[in-house]
GROMACS .gro file of C-alpha atoms in nm:
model
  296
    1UNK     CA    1  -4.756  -3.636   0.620
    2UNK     CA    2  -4.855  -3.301   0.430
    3UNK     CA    3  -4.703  -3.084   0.692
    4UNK     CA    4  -4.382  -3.218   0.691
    5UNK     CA    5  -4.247  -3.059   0.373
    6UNK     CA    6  -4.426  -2.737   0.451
    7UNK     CA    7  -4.233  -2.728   0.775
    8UNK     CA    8  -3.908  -2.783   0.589
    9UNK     CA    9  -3.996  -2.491   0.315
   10UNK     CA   10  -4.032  -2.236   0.588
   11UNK     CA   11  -3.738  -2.311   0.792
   12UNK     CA   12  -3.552  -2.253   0.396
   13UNK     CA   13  -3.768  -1.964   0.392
   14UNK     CA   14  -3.624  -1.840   0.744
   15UNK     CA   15  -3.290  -1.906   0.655
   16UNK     CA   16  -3.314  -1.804   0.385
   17UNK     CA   17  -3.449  -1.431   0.476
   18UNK     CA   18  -3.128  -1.469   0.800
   19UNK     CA   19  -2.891  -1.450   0.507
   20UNK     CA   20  -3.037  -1.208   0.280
   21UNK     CA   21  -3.093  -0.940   0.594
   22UNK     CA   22  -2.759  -1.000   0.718
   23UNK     CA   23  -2.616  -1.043   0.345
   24UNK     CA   24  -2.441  -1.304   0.460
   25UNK     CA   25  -2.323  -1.626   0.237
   26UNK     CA   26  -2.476  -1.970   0.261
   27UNK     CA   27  -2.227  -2.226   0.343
   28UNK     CA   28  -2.038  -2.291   0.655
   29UNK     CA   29  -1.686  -2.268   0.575
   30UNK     CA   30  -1.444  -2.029   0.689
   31UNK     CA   31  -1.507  -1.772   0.449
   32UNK     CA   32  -1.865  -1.747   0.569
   33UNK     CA   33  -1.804  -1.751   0.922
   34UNK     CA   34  -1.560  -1.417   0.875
   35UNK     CA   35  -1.840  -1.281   0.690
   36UNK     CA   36  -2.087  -1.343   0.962
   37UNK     CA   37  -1.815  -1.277   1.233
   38UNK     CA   38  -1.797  -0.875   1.051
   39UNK     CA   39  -2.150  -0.853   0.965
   40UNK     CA   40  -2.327  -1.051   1.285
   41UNK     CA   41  -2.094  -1.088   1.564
   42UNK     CA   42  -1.999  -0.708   1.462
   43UNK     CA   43  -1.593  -0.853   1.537
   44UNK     CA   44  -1.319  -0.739   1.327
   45UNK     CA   45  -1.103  -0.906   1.490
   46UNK     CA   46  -1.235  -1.215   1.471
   47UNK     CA   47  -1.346  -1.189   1.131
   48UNK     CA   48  -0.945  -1.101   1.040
   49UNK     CA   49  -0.885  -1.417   1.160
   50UNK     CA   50  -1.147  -1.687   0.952
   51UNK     CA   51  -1.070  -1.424   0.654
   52UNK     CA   52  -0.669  -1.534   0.665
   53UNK     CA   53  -0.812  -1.901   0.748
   54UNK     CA   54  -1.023  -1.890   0.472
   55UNK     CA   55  -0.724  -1.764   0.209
   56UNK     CA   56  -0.484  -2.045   0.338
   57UNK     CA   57  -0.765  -2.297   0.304
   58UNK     CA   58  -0.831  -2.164  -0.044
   59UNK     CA   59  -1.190  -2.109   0.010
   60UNK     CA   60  -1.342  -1.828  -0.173
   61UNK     CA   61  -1.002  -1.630  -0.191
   62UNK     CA   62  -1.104  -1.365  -0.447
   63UNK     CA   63  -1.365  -1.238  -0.188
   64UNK     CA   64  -1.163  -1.320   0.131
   65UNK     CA   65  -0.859  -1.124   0.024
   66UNK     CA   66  -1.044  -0.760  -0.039
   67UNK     CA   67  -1.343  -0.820   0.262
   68UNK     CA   68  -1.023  -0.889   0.487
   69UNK     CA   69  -0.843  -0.587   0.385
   70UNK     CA   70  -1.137  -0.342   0.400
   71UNK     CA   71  -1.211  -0.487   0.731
   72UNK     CA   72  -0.821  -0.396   0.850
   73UNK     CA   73  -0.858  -0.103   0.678
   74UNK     CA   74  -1.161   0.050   0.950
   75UNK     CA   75  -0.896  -0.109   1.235
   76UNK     CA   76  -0.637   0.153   1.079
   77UNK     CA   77  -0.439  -0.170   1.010
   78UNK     CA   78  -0.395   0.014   0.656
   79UNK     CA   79  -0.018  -0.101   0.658
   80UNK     CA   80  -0.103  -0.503   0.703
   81UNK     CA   81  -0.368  -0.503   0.433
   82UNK     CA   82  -0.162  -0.317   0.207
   83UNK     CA   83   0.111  -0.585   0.271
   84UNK     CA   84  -0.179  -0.869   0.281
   85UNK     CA   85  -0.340  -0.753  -0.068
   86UNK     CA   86   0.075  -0.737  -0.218
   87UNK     CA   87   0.163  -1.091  -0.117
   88UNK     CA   88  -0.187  -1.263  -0.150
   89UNK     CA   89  -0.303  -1.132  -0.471
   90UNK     CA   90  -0.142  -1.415  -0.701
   91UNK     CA   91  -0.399  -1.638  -0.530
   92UNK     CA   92  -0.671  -1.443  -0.667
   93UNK     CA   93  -0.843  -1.488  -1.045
   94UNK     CA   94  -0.738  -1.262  -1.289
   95UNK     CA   95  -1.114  -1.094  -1.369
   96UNK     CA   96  -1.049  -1.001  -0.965
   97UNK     CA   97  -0.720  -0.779  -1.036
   98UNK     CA   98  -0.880  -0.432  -1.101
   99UNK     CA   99  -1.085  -0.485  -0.791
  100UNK     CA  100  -0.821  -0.529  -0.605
  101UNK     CA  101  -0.634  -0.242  -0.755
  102UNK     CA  102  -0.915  -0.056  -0.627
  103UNK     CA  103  -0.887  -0.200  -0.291
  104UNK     CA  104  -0.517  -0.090  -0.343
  105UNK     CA  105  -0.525   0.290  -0.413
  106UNK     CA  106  -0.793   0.346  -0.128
  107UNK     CA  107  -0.558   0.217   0.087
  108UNK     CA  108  -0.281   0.379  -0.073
  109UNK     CA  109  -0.513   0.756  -0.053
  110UNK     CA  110  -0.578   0.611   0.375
  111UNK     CA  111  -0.176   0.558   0.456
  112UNK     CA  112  -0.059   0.891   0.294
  113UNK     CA  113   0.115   0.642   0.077
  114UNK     CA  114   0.062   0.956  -0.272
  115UNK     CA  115   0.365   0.814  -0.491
  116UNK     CA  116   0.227   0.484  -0.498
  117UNK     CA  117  -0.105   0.593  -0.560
  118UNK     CA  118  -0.001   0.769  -0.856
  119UNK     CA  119   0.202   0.502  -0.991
  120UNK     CA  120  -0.086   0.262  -0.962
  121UNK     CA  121  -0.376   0.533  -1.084
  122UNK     CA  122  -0.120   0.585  -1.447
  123UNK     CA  123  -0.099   0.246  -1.457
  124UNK     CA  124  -0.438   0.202  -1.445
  125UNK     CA  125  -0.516   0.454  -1.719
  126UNK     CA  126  -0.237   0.318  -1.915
  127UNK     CA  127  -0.422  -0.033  -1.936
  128UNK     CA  128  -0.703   0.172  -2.063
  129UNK     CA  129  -0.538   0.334  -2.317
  130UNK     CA  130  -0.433   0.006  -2.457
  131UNK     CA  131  -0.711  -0.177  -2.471
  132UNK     CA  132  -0.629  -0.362  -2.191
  133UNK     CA  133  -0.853  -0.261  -1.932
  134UNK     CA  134  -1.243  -0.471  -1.896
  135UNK     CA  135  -1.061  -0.744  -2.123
  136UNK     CA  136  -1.174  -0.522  -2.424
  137UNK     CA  137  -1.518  -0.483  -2.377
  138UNK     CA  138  -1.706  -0.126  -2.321
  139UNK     CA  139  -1.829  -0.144  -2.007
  140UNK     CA  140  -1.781  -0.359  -1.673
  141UNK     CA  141  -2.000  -0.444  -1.377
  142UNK     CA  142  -1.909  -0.286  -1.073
  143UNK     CA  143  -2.074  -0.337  -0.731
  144UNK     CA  144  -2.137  -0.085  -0.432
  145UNK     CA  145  -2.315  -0.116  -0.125
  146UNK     CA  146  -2.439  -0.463  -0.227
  147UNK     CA  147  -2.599  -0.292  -0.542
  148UNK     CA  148  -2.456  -0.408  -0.905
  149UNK     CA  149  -2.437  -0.159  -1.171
  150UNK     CA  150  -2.276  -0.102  -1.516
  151UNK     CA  151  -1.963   0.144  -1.565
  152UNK     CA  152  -1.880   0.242  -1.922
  153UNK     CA  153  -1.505   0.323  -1.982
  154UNK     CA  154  -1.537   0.653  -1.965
  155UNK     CA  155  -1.673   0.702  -1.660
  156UNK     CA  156  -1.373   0.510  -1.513
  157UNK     CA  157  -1.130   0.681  -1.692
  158UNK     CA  158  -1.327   1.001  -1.550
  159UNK     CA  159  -1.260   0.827  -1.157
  160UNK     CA  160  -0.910   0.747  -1.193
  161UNK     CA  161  -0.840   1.120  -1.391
  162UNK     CA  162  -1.047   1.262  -1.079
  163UNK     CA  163  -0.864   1.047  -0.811
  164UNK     CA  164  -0.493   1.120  -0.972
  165UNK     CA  165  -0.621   1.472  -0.968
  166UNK     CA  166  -0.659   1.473  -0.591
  167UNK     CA  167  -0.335   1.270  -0.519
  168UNK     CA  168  -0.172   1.572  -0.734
  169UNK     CA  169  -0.320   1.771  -0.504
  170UNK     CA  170  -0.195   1.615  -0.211
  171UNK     CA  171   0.172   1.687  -0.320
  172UNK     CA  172   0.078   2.030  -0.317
  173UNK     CA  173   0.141   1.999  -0.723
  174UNK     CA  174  -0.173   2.203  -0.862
  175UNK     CA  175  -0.054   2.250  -1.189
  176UNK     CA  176  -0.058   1.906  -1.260
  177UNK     CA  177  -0.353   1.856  -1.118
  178UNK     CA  178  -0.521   2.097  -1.329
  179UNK     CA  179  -0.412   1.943  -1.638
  180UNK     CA  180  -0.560   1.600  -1.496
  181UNK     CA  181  -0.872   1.711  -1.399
  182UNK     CA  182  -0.977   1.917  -1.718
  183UNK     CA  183  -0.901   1.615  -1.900
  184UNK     CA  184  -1.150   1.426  -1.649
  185UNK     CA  185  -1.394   1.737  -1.708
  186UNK     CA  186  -1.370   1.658  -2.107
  187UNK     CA  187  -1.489   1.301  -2.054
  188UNK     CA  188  -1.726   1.318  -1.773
  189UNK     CA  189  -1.749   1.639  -1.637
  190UNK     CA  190  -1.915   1.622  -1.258
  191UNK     CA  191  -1.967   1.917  -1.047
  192UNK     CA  192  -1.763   1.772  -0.762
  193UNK     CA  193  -1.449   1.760  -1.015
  194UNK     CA  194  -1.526   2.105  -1.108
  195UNK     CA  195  -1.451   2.216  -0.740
  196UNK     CA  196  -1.129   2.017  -0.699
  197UNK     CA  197  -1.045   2.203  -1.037
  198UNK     CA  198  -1.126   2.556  -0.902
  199UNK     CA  199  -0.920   2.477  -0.615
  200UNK     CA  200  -0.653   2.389  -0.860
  201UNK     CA  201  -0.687   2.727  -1.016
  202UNK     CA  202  -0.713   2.965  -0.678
  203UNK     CA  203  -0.396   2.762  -0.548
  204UNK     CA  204  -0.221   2.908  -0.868
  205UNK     CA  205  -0.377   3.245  -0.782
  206UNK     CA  206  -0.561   3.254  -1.121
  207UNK     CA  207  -0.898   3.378  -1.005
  208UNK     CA  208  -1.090   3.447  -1.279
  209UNK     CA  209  -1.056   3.116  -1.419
  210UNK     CA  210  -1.126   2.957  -1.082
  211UNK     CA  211  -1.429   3.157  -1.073
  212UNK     CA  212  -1.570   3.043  -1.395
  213UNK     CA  213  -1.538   2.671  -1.315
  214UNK     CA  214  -1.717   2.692  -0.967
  215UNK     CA  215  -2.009   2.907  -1.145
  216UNK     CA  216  -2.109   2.607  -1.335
  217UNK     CA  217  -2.172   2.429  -1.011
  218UNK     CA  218  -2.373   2.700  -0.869
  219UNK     CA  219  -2.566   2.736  -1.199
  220UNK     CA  220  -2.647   2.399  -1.270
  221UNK     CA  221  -2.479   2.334  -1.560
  222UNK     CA  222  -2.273   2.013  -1.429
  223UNK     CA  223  -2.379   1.665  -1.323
  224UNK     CA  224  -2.430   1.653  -0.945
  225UNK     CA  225  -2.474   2.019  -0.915
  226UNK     CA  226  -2.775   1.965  -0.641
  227UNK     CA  227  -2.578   1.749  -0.451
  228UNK     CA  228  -2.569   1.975  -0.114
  229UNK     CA  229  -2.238   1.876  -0.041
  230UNK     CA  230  -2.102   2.033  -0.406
  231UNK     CA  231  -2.279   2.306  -0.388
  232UNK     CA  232  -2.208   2.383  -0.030
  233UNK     CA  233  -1.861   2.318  -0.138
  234UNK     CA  234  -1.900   2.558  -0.460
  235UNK     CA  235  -2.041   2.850  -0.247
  236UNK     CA  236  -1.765   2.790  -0.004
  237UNK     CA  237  -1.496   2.865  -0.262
  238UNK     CA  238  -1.663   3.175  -0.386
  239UNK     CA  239  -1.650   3.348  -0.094
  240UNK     CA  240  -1.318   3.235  -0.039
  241UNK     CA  241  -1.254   3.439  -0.396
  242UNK     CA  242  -1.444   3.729  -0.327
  243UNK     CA  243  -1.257   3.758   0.084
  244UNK     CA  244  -0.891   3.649   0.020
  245UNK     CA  245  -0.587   3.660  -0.214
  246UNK     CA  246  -0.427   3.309  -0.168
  247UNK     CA  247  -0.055   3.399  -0.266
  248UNK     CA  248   0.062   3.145  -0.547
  249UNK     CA  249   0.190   2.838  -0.433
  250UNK     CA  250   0.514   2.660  -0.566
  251UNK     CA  251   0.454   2.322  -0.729
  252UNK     CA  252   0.688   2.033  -0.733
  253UNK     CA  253   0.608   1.935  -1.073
  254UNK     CA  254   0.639   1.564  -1.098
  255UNK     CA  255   0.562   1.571  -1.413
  256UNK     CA  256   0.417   1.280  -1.643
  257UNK     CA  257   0.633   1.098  -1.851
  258UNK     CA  258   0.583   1.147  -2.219
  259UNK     CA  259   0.461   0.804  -2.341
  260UNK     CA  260   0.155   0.871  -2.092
  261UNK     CA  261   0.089   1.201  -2.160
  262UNK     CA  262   0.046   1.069  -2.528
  263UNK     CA  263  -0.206   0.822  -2.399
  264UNK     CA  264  -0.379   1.016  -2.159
  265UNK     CA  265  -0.424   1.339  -2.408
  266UNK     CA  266  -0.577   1.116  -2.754
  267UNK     CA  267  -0.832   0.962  -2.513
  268UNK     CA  268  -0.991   1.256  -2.431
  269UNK     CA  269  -0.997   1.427  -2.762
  270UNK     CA  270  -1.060   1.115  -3.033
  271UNK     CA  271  -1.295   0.917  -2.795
  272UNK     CA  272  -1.540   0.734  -3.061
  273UNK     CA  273  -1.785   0.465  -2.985
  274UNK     CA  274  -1.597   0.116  -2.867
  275UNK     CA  275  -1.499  -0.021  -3.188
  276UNK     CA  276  -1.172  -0.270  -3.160
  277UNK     CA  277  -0.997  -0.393  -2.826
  278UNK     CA  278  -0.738  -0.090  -2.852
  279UNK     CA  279  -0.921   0.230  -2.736
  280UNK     CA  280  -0.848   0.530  -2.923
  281UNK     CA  281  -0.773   0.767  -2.614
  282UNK     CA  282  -0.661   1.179  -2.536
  283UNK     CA  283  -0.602   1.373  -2.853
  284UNK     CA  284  -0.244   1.478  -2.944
  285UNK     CA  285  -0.052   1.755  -2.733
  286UNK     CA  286   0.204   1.978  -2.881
  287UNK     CA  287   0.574   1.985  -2.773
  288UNK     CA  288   0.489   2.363  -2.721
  289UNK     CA  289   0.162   2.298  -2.480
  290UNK     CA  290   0.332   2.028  -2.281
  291UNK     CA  291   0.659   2.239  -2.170
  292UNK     CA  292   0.380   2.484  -2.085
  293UNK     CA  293   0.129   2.225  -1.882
  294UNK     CA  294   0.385   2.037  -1.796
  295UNK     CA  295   0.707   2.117  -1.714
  296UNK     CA  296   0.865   1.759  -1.770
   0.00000   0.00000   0.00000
């Protein structure tokens, strides 16, 4: 009679360990068999299909929403998920929105889709800048690669400067994305931020200045400075300096409206320790500086 229940307790054990190497959920619903359809079976397809069958039968929709539209997203269905995340995302709990804002912009950065990455990246920062973003509170959990870590406000502010940096950059509008990423640099300055800014500065045929930014890669003086990627990155540029004269290119100058620029600019000059829901954010620019940043 003894072995009975010790013959039950390793068969939990077993399944147990199935779900935790596989990291897929317990249950058998329709939300875990996409999960174990992508993670198992190794079938997109089929996983696409228990992930929409799982957000009409309301089970788990928060999750089934963004797994389905990272799964379309390696099909290069980037179009459909961008369309799924739109139309679905009322279904999905409120403390899920910035995730799937997330979800959003990646996709967004995949399709080529800039303007709407930079719409969605302001408003983003805007929340911030409000007190609206982590419903008030100084830091959020965040999750990657399974792993569950804390991320203070200013290190997102710091990602979505750095990421509406790069979209600048895209539009071939350096100028701007200078201004962005120095204001990124103030907050949480990174080395592989410091080589999207030198780019910035060689595109605008200022030289000198590009050189000094990518130096503090190369001499250790930034965050991430021995990752070999940045550095290979860093040493890349400078001998792009020392060989060629990149002739200055024209920008488009979007331009940030002024309300945002206000926002953006007190955050990274009065940031204090978290003290009330409203963030103080960017310190004050001058009519002056902004026509010369600018050019609104």
């Amino acid at each position: 009679m003894d072995r009975i229940p010790r013959k039950s307790s390793k068969g939990k054990q077993e399944k147990d360990l199935y779900h935790i190497i596989h990291k897929v959920p317990h249950g058998d619903g329709p939300y875990v068999k996409a999960k174990h359809a992508q993670l198992v079976d190794k079938d997109p397809e089929a996983a696409i299909v228990l992930f929409w069958k799982a957000i009409n039968a309301g089970d788990r929709v928060d999750s089934a929403l963004k797994d389905m539209a990272v799964v379309m997203k390696q099909l290069d269905r980037t179009e459909e998920a961008i369309e799924a995340v739109k139309s679905f995302r009322g279904l999905c709990s409120k403390s899920t929105q910035d995730s799937l804002d997330n979800v959003l912009i990646d996709l967004y950065k995949k399709s080529g889709k800039i303007e709407e990455q930079i719409e969605l990246l302001k408003r983003k920062l805007r929340m911030i800048y409000q007190g609206e973003a982590f419903n008030g509170k100084p830091t959020k959990t965040a999750r990657s690669h399974g792993k569950k870590f804390q991320v203070s406000v200013k290190q997102e502010t710091s990602r979505l400067l750095g990421n509406l940096g790069w979209a600048y950059m895209q539009k071939s509008n350096f100028m701007m994305a200078e201004v962005v990423y120095r204001k990124a640099q103030m907050i949480d300055p990174d080395a592989n931020k410091a080589c999207n800014l030198g780019l910035c500065l060689i595109k605008q045929s200022r030289f000198d200045d590009a050189y000094s930014v990518i130096q503090d890669v190369l001499m250790g003086r930034l965050r991430g400075y021995d990752d070999f990627k940045a550095r290979k990155r860093a040493e890349e540029l400078i001998l792009e300096l020392k060989s060629t004269n990149p002739s200055l290119e024209t920008s488009d100058m979007l331009g940030l409206d002024d309300d945002f620029v206000k926002g953006l600019e007190n955050l990274t000059n009065e940031w204090a320790p978290f003290r009330s829901k409203r963030l103080p954010i960017f310190e004050e620019i001058s009519d002056t500086e902004l026509r010369d940043q600018l050019a609104c």
